[in-house]
Structure formats: C-alpha cells, structure tokens
Amino acid sequence: MSEMKTPFRLLITGALGQTGTELVQRGREAGYDIAAFTREDLDISDSDAVARAIAATVPAAVINAAAYTAVDRAESEPEAARAINSLAPGFIARACHEAGIPMFHISTDYVFDGMGSIPYPEDAPISPQGVYGATKAAGEEAVRRATPHHIILRTSWVFSAHGQNFVKTMLRLAGERDELNVVDDQRGCPTGAGDIADALLTIARLALEAPRDQAFPWGTYHFSNRGETSWCGFARAIVEGSATRGGRKVEVRGIATADYPTPARRPAYSVLDCGKIQRTFSIHPRAWEDALAETLDPLTNPAHRTEGRSK
Ligand SMILES: NC(=O)c1ccc[n+]([C@@H]2O[C@H](COP(=O)([O-])OP(=O)(O)OC[C@H]3O[C@@H](n4cnc5c(N)ncnc54)[C@H](OP(=O)(O)O)[C@@H]3O)[C@@H](O)[C@H]2O)c1
C-alpha cells in the first residue's frame, strides 16, 4: 500500500485480537494515524466510554475489531456475547453517526444456517445456528440502524500468528499426538487476519478519500480468502506446511460432526461469495493456502519472529 497524502486517524477497538493486531500494524505501515484501543483501554460494551474515546481521539473512522468470539462458550454466556456482539456495535455506530464519521464492522459466516451448497452472497437469508451467530447478526442490524455510513465485512475461519485460532491449536496438537481427528463435513474458507485488515484499510481509504458530494457504496460485504475446504482439509494443510518447515508429520483423519459434539451448532457449509467486494472495490482475495503459508513461517520458525513480515 502506498503512503497516503493525509494521515487519516483510525480508532481501532479490540487492538490485541487477531484482526486488531494486524489492523494496527498494517494501518501504521500504510500511513494511517492509528489510535489503538485494547480491551483494557476501552470496553466497547460501555457506551459512555465509547463516546468518550471517540470524542477524545477525533478519528476519521472507527474500525471495530473487538468481539466475543468464543463460539462454544457463548452458548452458556449468551448475555456476555449479546453485550459485546449485539449491543456494543450499536453504541459504536451511534457514536460514529453523531460524530459524522463512518464505522467499519466485522461479522461472520456463522450468520448463515449452512444448509446451502453454493457460496452465500450478501443478500442470502440469514439463520444463525448458535448464540454467537445470532448475537453477531443482531450486531449487524444494530450498526445498520444506527448509521447508513457503515461497512459490515463478513468473514470466515480467521487465523493469524497472534491470539487463539485453529492453526495454532493444530500446531500444538501435532506436537503432542501422533494422530489428529478433525471434522470433515463442515466446509468454509480459512481467512488470514492480515488479509481482512488489508481489505478494511483499502475500503477505509477509498471512503475517506472519496469526494464529499459523491455517493459511497456503504453496506455489507463478504470477504474471505479464495477457495474452500473442510476443517480436516485445513488441518492437513497446516500439518503438511509445518512438516515442510521441520515440524512433526502426523496423520490427520477425517471425522463427522456427529462424532465431535460441541455446545454450539455450526453451519455445515459457510463459504462466502466474495464477488461484490471484487466488483465494487477491486479487492481480489488470494488463496487461503497462500495466507496460511505466510502465517506458518513465523509460527514454525522462531527466527522469523524478529524479522517482521516478508510482505
Ligand atoms: N475468529 C474467527 O474465526 C472469526 C470468523 C468469522 C468472523 N470473525 C469476526 O471477526 C472479528 C475479529 O475476530 P478475531 O478472530 O480477530 O477476534 P479475536 O482474536 O477473538 O479478538 C477479539 C478481541 O476483542 C476483545 N474484546 C472482547 N470483548 C471486548 C470488549 N467488551 N471490549 C473491548 N474489546 C473486547 C478481545 O479481548 P480478550 O481477548 O481480552 O477477550 C480480543 O482482543 C470479530 O468481529 C469476529 O466476530 C471471526
């Protein structure tokens, strides 16, 4: 991304999460003035604190990367999930609207029921299967109600070198066990948090640099990496990628969802159709395997950690 003329200030919530970390790092590299708020700095479920943070920072836009993302735990903590995923995005969007700035929000493929068999476009009917998906769907609605000047980016199966995610869990288990049993009948698309950050930063720049009198295509967009796989296919790629970088080669066996009961029901098929973001903003997602390779480098070779990203 080339340097922009005006260093727009972006307020980023959830700055220590997978996507938050990438937004802060890549945002600074792209020339934005980043005001990063971790959960400790700003609890997004506190509406007064949200308004105060925006008033004190005077950002050009807010990107909400904070969320309650524990899909299974949400089943037993619906109120906590609702406060963070449903109500808080509405507080942020309302404060943005009052400040006359746009809001960028992230949502999930888990708003869909997963009964489909072709990629879901943005206007496909939603029908979340669990508390997490339902609270995220309500958060989308709260944003739409509070301000027309929003981008809601639905994404899927997020991974990165930071925080908790499936890639790190599989690498840990591959170090401990000789065989991994992984669900093979849920299909979706793994997505690198850095790629989500790049997509959001690109749209933010287009929005902030757009002439005031020109209508901007605000709304809901799908963004994931390209391709699709099952959790088992994803696990195999992680283990193979790790093995080629010196890690243990362990067997990954496919199992059925029915053989791995979890508190939350998950969609069987949640591939997102990313045509709209490509047509509207010329954002062309790369293959999930390429994003995975970039993430495996620092995770499998500690020497990479001090070298920074190669991108
Ligand atoms: N992870 C996925 O597979 C996935 C898939 C589809 C969509 N998404 C969506 O993508 C977005 C980013 O996800 P991610 O995986 O980057 O999330 P993440 O790594 O779980 O990070 C979320 C961050 O939000 C923080 N947070 C939680 N409650 C907060 C509160 N009340 N106030 C302020 N911060 C709070 C968390 O802090 P603590 O760690 O201290 O709780 C964490 O740092 C979310 O909107 C998520 O719903 C994620």
CSV table of C-alpha atoms and ligand atoms in Angstrom, one decimal:
chain,number,residue,atom,x,y,z
A,1,MET,CA,0.0,0.0,0.0
A,2,SER,CA,1.5,3.4,-0.9
A,3,GLU,CA,1.7,6.3,1.5
A,4,MET,CA,-1.4,8.4,1.6
A,5,LYS,CA,-1.3,12.2,1.4
A,6,THR,CA,-3.3,12.8,4.6
A,7,PRO,CA,-2.6,10.7,7.6
A,8,PHE,CA,-6.2,9.8,8.5
A,9,ARG,CA,-6.7,8.8,12.1
A,10,LEU,CA,-8.4,5.5,12.6
A,11,LEU,CA,-9.7,4.4,16.0
A,12,ILE,CA,-9.3,0.6,16.3
A,13,THR,CA,-11.1,-1.4,19.0
A,14,GLY,CA,-10.0,-4.9,20.1
A,15,ALA,CA,-6.5,-3.9,19.2
A,16,LEU,CA,-4.9,-7.1,20.7
A,17,GLY,CA,-7.1,-9.5,18.9
A,18,GLN,CA,-6.1,-11.4,15.7
A,19,THR,CA,-7.6,-8.9,13.3
A,20,GLY,CA,-7.0,-5.9,15.6
A,21,THR,CA,-3.3,-6.6,15.8
A,22,GLU,CA,-3.0,-6.8,12.0
A,23,LEU,CA,-5.1,-3.6,11.6
A,24,VAL,CA,-2.8,-1.7,13.9
A,25,GLN,CA,0.4,-2.9,12.3
A,26,ARG,CA,-0.7,-2.7,8.7
A,27,GLY,CA,-2.6,0.5,9.3
A,28,ARG,CA,0.6,2.2,10.6
A,29,GLU,CA,2.6,0.8,7.7
A,30,ALA,CA,0.0,2.1,5.2
A,31,GLY,CA,0.4,5.6,6.7
A,32,TYR,CA,-2.7,5.9,8.9
A,33,ASP,CA,-2.5,7.6,12.3
A,34,ILE,CA,-3.7,4.7,14.4
A,35,ALA,CA,-5.4,5.1,17.8
A,36,ALA,CA,-5.3,1.6,19.1
A,37,PHE,CA,-7.7,0.6,21.9
A,38,THR,CA,-7.2,-2.7,23.6
A,39,ARG,CA,-10.0,-4.2,25.7
A,40,GLU,CA,-8.3,-2.7,28.8
A,41,ASP,CA,-8.3,0.8,27.2
A,42,LEU,CA,-11.8,0.6,26.0
A,43,ASP,CA,-14.6,-1.8,26.9
A,44,ILE,CA,-16.9,-1.5,23.9
A,45,SER,CA,-19.9,-2.6,25.9
A,46,ASP,CA,-19.6,0.7,27.9
A,47,SER,CA,-21.5,3.2,25.7
A,48,ASP,CA,-20.2,6.2,27.7
A,49,ALA,CA,-16.6,5.0,27.4
A,50,VAL,CA,-17.1,4.5,23.6
A,51,ALA,CA,-18.5,8.1,23.2
A,52,ARG,CA,-15.6,9.5,25.3
A,53,ALA,CA,-12.9,7.6,23.3
A,54,ILE,CA,-14.3,9.0,20.0
A,55,ALA,CA,-14.6,12.5,21.4
A,56,ALA,CA,-11.0,12.4,22.8
A,57,THR,CA,-9.5,10.8,19.7
A,58,VAL,CA,-11.4,12.6,16.9
A,59,PRO,CA,-10.8,9.8,14.4
A,60,ALA,CA,-11.8,9.9,10.7
A,61,ALA,CA,-13.4,6.5,11.1
A,62,VAL,CA,-13.7,3.7,13.6
A,63,ILE,CA,-12.9,0.0,12.9
A,64,ASN,CA,-14.5,-2.4,15.4
A,65,ALA,CA,-12.2,-5.4,15.7
A,66,ALA,CA,-13.5,-6.3,19.2
A,67,ALA,CA,-15.9,-9.2,19.6
A,68,TYR,CA,-16.9,-12.1,21.8
A,69,THR,CA,-15.5,-14.9,19.6
A,70,ALA,CA,-15.7,-18.0,21.8
A,71,VAL,CA,-18.4,-19.8,19.7
A,72,ASP,CA,-18.9,-22.7,22.2
A,73,ARG,CA,-18.7,-20.6,25.4
A,74,ALA,CA,-21.3,-18.2,24.0
A,75,GLU,CA,-23.9,-21.0,24.4
A,76,SER,CA,-23.5,-20.7,28.2
A,77,GLU,CA,-22.8,-17.0,28.3
A,78,PRO,CA,-25.4,-15.5,26.0
A,79,GLU,CA,-25.7,-12.3,27.9
A,80,ALA,CA,-22.0,-11.6,27.7
A,81,ALA,CA,-22.0,-12.4,24.0
A,82,ARG,CA,-25.0,-10.2,23.4
A,83,ALA,CA,-23.5,-7.3,25.3
A,84,ILE,CA,-20.3,-7.3,23.2
A,85,ASN,CA,-21.6,-8.6,19.8
A,86,SER,CA,-25.1,-7.2,19.6
A,87,LEU,CA,-25.3,-4.1,21.7
A,88,ALA,CA,-21.8,-2.6,21.6
A,89,PRO,CA,-21.6,-2.4,17.8
A,90,GLY,CA,-24.8,-0.3,18.0
A,91,PHE,CA,-23.2,2.0,20.6
A,92,ILE,CA,-20.1,2.5,18.4
A,93,ALA,CA,-22.2,3.1,15.3
A,94,ARG,CA,-24.4,5.6,17.0
A,95,ALA,CA,-21.4,7.5,18.4
A,96,CYS,CA,-19.8,7.4,14.9
A,97,HIS,CA,-23.1,8.8,13.4
A,98,GLU,CA,-23.2,11.6,16.0
A,99,ALA,CA,-19.5,12.4,15.2
A,100,GLY,CA,-20.2,12.4,11.5
A,101,ILE,CA,-17.7,9.6,10.7
A,102,PRO,CA,-18.1,6.1,9.2
A,103,MET,CA,-18.0,2.8,11.1
A,104,PHE,CA,-16.3,-0.4,9.9
A,105,HIS,CA,-17.5,-3.5,11.5
A,106,ILE,CA,-16.6,-7.2,11.1
A,107,SER,CA,-19.2,-10.0,11.1
A,108,THR,CA,-19.3,-13.7,10.4
A,109,ASP,CA,-20.2,-16.6,8.1
A,110,TYR,CA,-22.0,-18.1,11.1
A,111,VAL,CA,-25.0,-15.8,10.5
A,112,PHE,CA,-25.9,-18.4,7.8
A,113,ASP,CA,-27.5,-21.8,8.6
A,114,GLY,CA,-25.1,-23.7,6.4
A,115,MET,CA,-27.8,-25.7,4.5
A,116,GLY,CA,-26.6,-24.2,1.2
A,117,SER,CA,-24.2,-25.8,-1.2
A,118,ILE,CA,-23.0,-22.8,-3.2
A,119,PRO,CA,-21.2,-19.7,-1.8
A,120,TYR,CA,-23.5,-17.3,0.1
A,121,PRO,CA,-24.0,-13.8,-1.4
A,122,GLU,CA,-24.5,-10.8,0.9
A,123,ASP,CA,-28.3,-10.8,0.4
A,124,ALA,CA,-28.8,-14.5,1.2
A,125,PRO,CA,-31.3,-15.1,4.1
A,126,ILE,CA,-29.6,-15.4,7.4
A,127,SER,CA,-30.5,-18.0,10.0
A,128,PRO,CA,-27.8,-18.4,12.7
A,129,GLN,CA,-27.5,-21.8,14.3
A,130,GLY,CA,-26.0,-20.7,17.6
A,131,VAL,CA,-25.8,-17.9,20.2
A,132,TYR,CA,-22.6,-16.5,18.7
A,133,GLY,CA,-24.0,-16.2,15.2
A,134,ALA,CA,-27.3,-14.9,16.5
A,135,THR,CA,-25.5,-12.2,18.5
A,136,LYS,CA,-23.3,-11.2,15.6
A,137,ALA,CA,-26.4,-11.0,13.3
A,138,ALA,CA,-28.1,-8.7,15.9
A,139,GLY,CA,-24.9,-6.6,15.9
A,140,GLU,CA,-25.1,-6.2,12.1
A,141,GLU,CA,-28.6,-4.9,12.5
A,142,ALA,CA,-27.7,-2.5,15.3
A,143,VAL,CA,-25.0,-1.0,13.0
A,144,ARG,CA,-27.4,-0.7,10.1
A,145,ARG,CA,-30.0,1.0,12.2
A,146,ALA,CA,-27.5,3.5,13.8
A,147,THR,CA,-25.7,4.8,10.7
A,148,PRO,CA,-26.0,4.5,6.9
A,149,HIS,CA,-22.3,5.2,6.7
A,150,HIS,CA,-21.1,1.7,7.6
A,151,ILE,CA,-19.2,-1.2,6.1
A,152,ILE,CA,-20.0,-4.6,7.6
A,153,LEU,CA,-17.4,-7.1,6.4
A,154,ARG,CA,-18.5,-10.7,6.9
A,155,THR,CA,-15.6,-13.1,7.1
A,156,SER,CA,-14.8,-16.7,8.0
A,157,TRP,CA,-12.5,-19.1,9.8
A,158,VAL,CA,-10.0,-16.4,10.9
A,159,PHE,CA,-6.4,-17.3,11.6
A,160,SER,CA,-3.1,-15.4,12.3
A,161,ALA,CA,0.2,-15.7,14.1
A,162,HIS,CA,-1.4,-13.8,17.0
A,163,GLY,CA,-4.1,-14.9,19.5
A,164,GLN,CA,-6.1,-18.1,19.6
A,165,ASN,CA,-7.0,-19.9,16.4
A,166,PHE,CA,-7.3,-23.2,14.7
A,167,VAL,CA,-3.8,-23.0,13.1
A,168,LYS,CA,-2.1,-22.6,16.5
A,169,THR,CA,-4.3,-25.4,18.0
A,170,MET,CA,-3.4,-27.8,15.3
A,171,LEU,CA,0.3,-27.0,15.5
A,172,ARG,CA,0.2,-27.6,19.3
A,173,LEU,CA,-1.7,-30.9,18.9
A,174,ALA,CA,0.6,-32.1,16.2
A,175,GLY,CA,3.5,-31.6,18.6
A,176,GLU,CA,1.7,-33.7,21.2
A,177,ARG,CA,-0.1,-36.5,19.3
A,178,ASP,CA,0.6,-39.0,16.5
A,179,GLU,CA,-2.9,-38.7,15.0
A,180,LEU,CA,-5.5,-35.9,14.9
A,181,ASN,CA,-9.2,-36.5,14.3
A,182,VAL,CA,-10.7,-33.4,12.7
A,183,VAL,CA,-14.3,-32.7,11.4
A,184,ASP,CA,-14.5,-33.3,7.7
A,185,ASP,CA,-18.1,-32.4,7.0
A,186,GLN,CA,-18.1,-28.7,7.7
A,187,ARG,CA,-16.9,-26.6,4.8
A,188,GLY,CA,-15.8,-23.0,4.7
A,189,CYS,CA,-12.9,-20.8,3.8
A,190,PRO,CA,-9.9,-20.1,6.1
A,191,THR,CA,-9.0,-16.4,6.1
A,192,GLY,CA,-5.8,-14.7,7.2
A,193,ALA,CA,-6.4,-11.8,9.7
A,194,GLY,CA,-3.8,-9.7,7.8
A,195,ASP,CA,-5.8,-10.1,4.6
A,196,ILE,CA,-9.0,-8.9,6.4
A,197,ALA,CA,-7.1,-5.9,7.8
A,198,ASP,CA,-5.8,-5.0,4.3
A,199,ALA,CA,-9.3,-5.2,2.8
A,200,LEU,CA,-10.7,-3.0,5.6
A,201,LEU,CA,-7.9,-0.5,5.2
A,202,THR,CA,-8.3,-0.4,1.5
A,203,ILE,CA,-12.1,0.3,1.8
A,204,ALA,CA,-11.4,2.9,4.5
A,205,ARG,CA,-9.0,4.8,2.3
A,206,LEU,CA,-11.4,4.7,-0.6
A,207,ALA,CA,-14.2,6.0,1.6
A,208,LEU,CA,-12.1,8.7,3.3
A,209,GLU,CA,-10.6,9.9,0.0
A,210,ALA,CA,-13.9,9.9,-1.9
A,211,PRO,CA,-15.2,13.4,-2.8
A,212,ARG,CA,-17.8,14.6,-0.3
A,213,ASP,CA,-20.5,15.0,-2.9
A,214,GLN,CA,-20.1,11.5,-4.3
A,215,ALA,CA,-22.2,8.6,-3.0
A,216,PHE,CA,-20.1,5.9,-1.5
A,217,PRO,CA,-21.2,2.2,-1.7
A,218,TRP,CA,-21.7,1.7,2.0
A,219,GLY,CA,-23.2,-1.6,3.1
A,220,THR,CA,-22.5,-5.3,3.8
A,221,TYR,CA,-19.7,-7.2,2.0
A,222,HIS,CA,-18.3,-10.7,2.1
A,223,PHE,CA,-14.5,-11.1,2.4
A,224,SER,CA,-12.6,-14.4,2.8
A,225,ASN,CA,-9.6,-15.9,1.2
A,226,ARG,CA,-10.2,-17.7,-2.0
A,227,GLY,CA,-11.1,-21.4,-2.2
A,228,GLU,CA,-12.9,-23.7,0.2
A,229,THR,CA,-12.0,-26.7,2.4
A,230,SER,CA,-13.2,-28.6,5.4
A,231,TRP,CA,-11.7,-28.3,8.9
A,232,CYS,CA,-9.9,-31.6,8.2
A,233,GLY,CA,-8.5,-30.3,4.9
A,234,PHE,CA,-7.4,-27.1,6.7
A,235,ALA,CA,-5.7,-29.3,9.4
A,236,ARG,CA,-3.9,-31.4,6.8
A,237,ALA,CA,-2.6,-28.3,5.1
A,238,ILE,CA,-1.4,-26.9,8.5
A,239,VAL,CA,0.3,-30.2,9.4
A,240,GLU,CA,1.9,-30.6,5.9
A,241,GLY,CA,3.0,-27.0,5.9
A,242,SER,CA,4.5,-27.4,9.4
A,243,ALA,CA,6.3,-30.7,8.3
A,244,THR,CA,7.9,-29.0,5.3
A,245,ARG,CA,9.2,-26.4,7.8
A,246,GLY,CA,10.7,-29.0,10.1
A,247,GLY,CA,7.7,-29.9,12.2
A,248,ARG,CA,6.3,-33.4,13.0
A,249,LYS,CA,4.3,-35.1,10.3
A,250,VAL,CA,1.3,-36.6,11.9
A,251,GLU,CA,-1.8,-38.3,10.4
A,252,VAL,CA,-5.0,-36.3,10.2
A,253,ARG,CA,-8.1,-38.4,10.0
A,254,GLY,CA,-11.5,-37.0,8.9
A,255,ILE,CA,-14.4,-37.5,11.3
A,256,ALA,CA,-18.1,-36.5,11.2
A,257,THR,CA,-19.5,-33.6,13.1
A,258,ALA,CA,-21.7,-36.1,14.9
A,259,ASP,CA,-18.6,-37.7,16.3
A,260,TYR,CA,-17.3,-34.5,17.7
A,261,PRO,CA,-20.2,-33.0,19.7
A,262,THR,CA,-19.7,-29.3,20.7
A,263,PRO,CA,-22.0,-27.0,22.7
A,264,ALA,CA,-22.6,-24.8,19.6
A,265,ARG,CA,-24.1,-26.0,16.3
A,266,ARG,CA,-22.0,-24.8,13.4
A,267,PRO,CA,-23.0,-24.4,9.7
A,268,ALA,CA,-22.2,-27.4,7.5
A,269,TYR,CA,-21.4,-25.1,4.6
A,270,SER,CA,-20.5,-21.4,5.1
A,271,VAL,CA,-18.4,-20.4,2.0
A,272,LEU,CA,-18.9,-16.7,1.3
A,273,ASP,CA,-19.4,-15.4,-2.2
A,274,CYS,CA,-16.9,-12.5,-2.4
A,275,GLY,CA,-17.9,-11.2,-5.9
A,276,LYS,CA,-19.4,-8.0,-4.6
A,277,ILE,CA,-16.2,-6.7,-2.9
A,278,GLN,CA,-14.2,-7.6,-6.0
A,279,ARG,CA,-16.6,-5.8,-8.3
A,280,THR,CA,-17.1,-2.7,-6.1
A,281,PHE,CA,-13.6,-2.1,-4.6
A,282,SER,CA,-11.3,-4.3,-6.8
A,283,ILE,CA,-10.3,-6.3,-3.8
A,284,HIS,CA,-9.3,-9.7,-5.0
A,285,PRO,CA,-8.7,-12.2,-2.2
A,286,ARG,CA,-5.7,-14.6,-2.5
A,287,ALA,CA,-5.9,-18.3,-2.0
A,288,TRP,CA,-6.2,-19.4,1.7
A,289,GLU,CA,-3.2,-21.7,1.2
A,290,ASP,CA,-1.0,-18.6,0.4
A,291,ALA,CA,-2.3,-16.8,3.5
A,292,LEU,CA,-1.6,-19.9,5.6
A,293,ALA,CA,2.0,-20.2,4.3
A,294,GLU,CA,2.7,-16.7,5.4
A,295,THR,CA,1.3,-17.4,8.8
A,296,LEU,CA,3.1,-20.7,9.2
A,297,ASP,CA,6.5,-19.1,8.7
A,298,PRO,CA,6.7,-17.1,12.0
A,299,LEU,CA,4.8,-19.9,13.9
A,300,THR,CA,7.1,-22.7,12.8
A,301,ASN,CA,10.4,-20.9,12.7
A,302,PRO,CA,11.1,-18.6,15.7
A,303,ALA,CA,13.8,-16.8,13.7
A,304,HIS,CA,11.1,-15.3,11.6
A,305,ARG,CA,9.5,-13.6,14.6
A,306,THR,CA,12.2,-11.0,14.8
A,307,GLU,CA,12.4,-10.4,11.1
A,308,GLY,CA,9.0,-9.0,10.6
A,309,ARG,CA,6.7,-9.9,7.7
A,310,SER,CA,8.1,-10.6,4.3
A,311,LYS,CA,5.1,-9.0,2.5
B,1,LIG,N1,-12.2,-15.9,14.7
B,1,LIG,C1,-12.9,-16.3,13.7
B,1,LIG,O1,-12.8,-17.4,13.2
B,1,LIG,C2,-13.9,-15.4,13.0
B,1,LIG,C3,-14.7,-15.9,12.0
B,1,LIG,C4,-15.6,-15.0,11.4
B,1,LIG,C5,-15.7,-13.7,11.8
B,1,LIG,N2,-15.0,-13.3,12.9
B,1,LIG,C6,-15.2,-11.9,13.3
B,1,LIG,O2,-14.0,-11.2,13.0
B,1,LIG,C7,-13.8,-10.2,14.0
B,1,LIG,C8,-12.4,-10.3,14.5
B,1,LIG,O3,-12.2,-11.6,15.1
B,1,LIG,P1,-10.8,-12.1,15.7
B,1,LIG,O4,-10.7,-13.5,15.4
B,1,LIG,O5,-9.8,-11.2,15.2
B,1,LIG,O6,-11.1,-11.9,17.2
B,1,LIG,P2,-10.2,-12.2,18.5
B,1,LIG,O7,-8.9,-12.6,18.1
B,1,LIG,O8,-11.0,-13.0,19.4
B,1,LIG,O9,-10.1,-10.7,19.1
B,1,LIG,C9,-11.2,-10.1,19.7
B,1,LIG,C10,-10.7,-9.0,20.6
B,1,LIG,O10,-11.8,-8.3,21.2
B,1,LIG,C11,-11.5,-8.1,22.5
B,1,LIG,N3,-12.7,-7.9,23.3
B,1,LIG,C12,-13.6,-8.8,23.8
B,1,LIG,N4,-14.6,-8.2,24.4
B,1,LIG,C13,-14.3,-6.9,24.4
B,1,LIG,C14,-14.9,-5.7,25.0
B,1,LIG,N5,-16.0,-5.8,25.7
B,1,LIG,N6,-14.4,-4.5,24.7
B,1,LIG,C15,-13.2,-4.4,24.0
B,1,LIG,N7,-12.6,-5.5,23.5
B,1,LIG,C16,-13.1,-6.7,23.7
B,1,LIG,C17,-10.8,-9.4,22.9
B,1,LIG,O11,-10.2,-9.2,24.2
B,1,LIG,P3,-9.9,-10.5,25.1
B,1,LIG,O12,-9.1,-11.5,24.4
B,1,LIG,O13,-9.3,-9.9,26.3
B,1,LIG,O14,-11.3,-11.1,25.4
B,1,LIG,C18,-9.9,-9.6,21.8
B,1,LIG,O15,-8.7,-8.9,21.9
B,1,LIG,C19,-14.9,-10.4,15.0
B,1,LIG,O16,-15.9,-9.5,14.8
B,1,LIG,C20,-15.4,-11.8,14.8
B,1,LIG,O17,-16.7,-12.0,15.2
B,1,LIG,C21,-14.1,-14.1,13.5
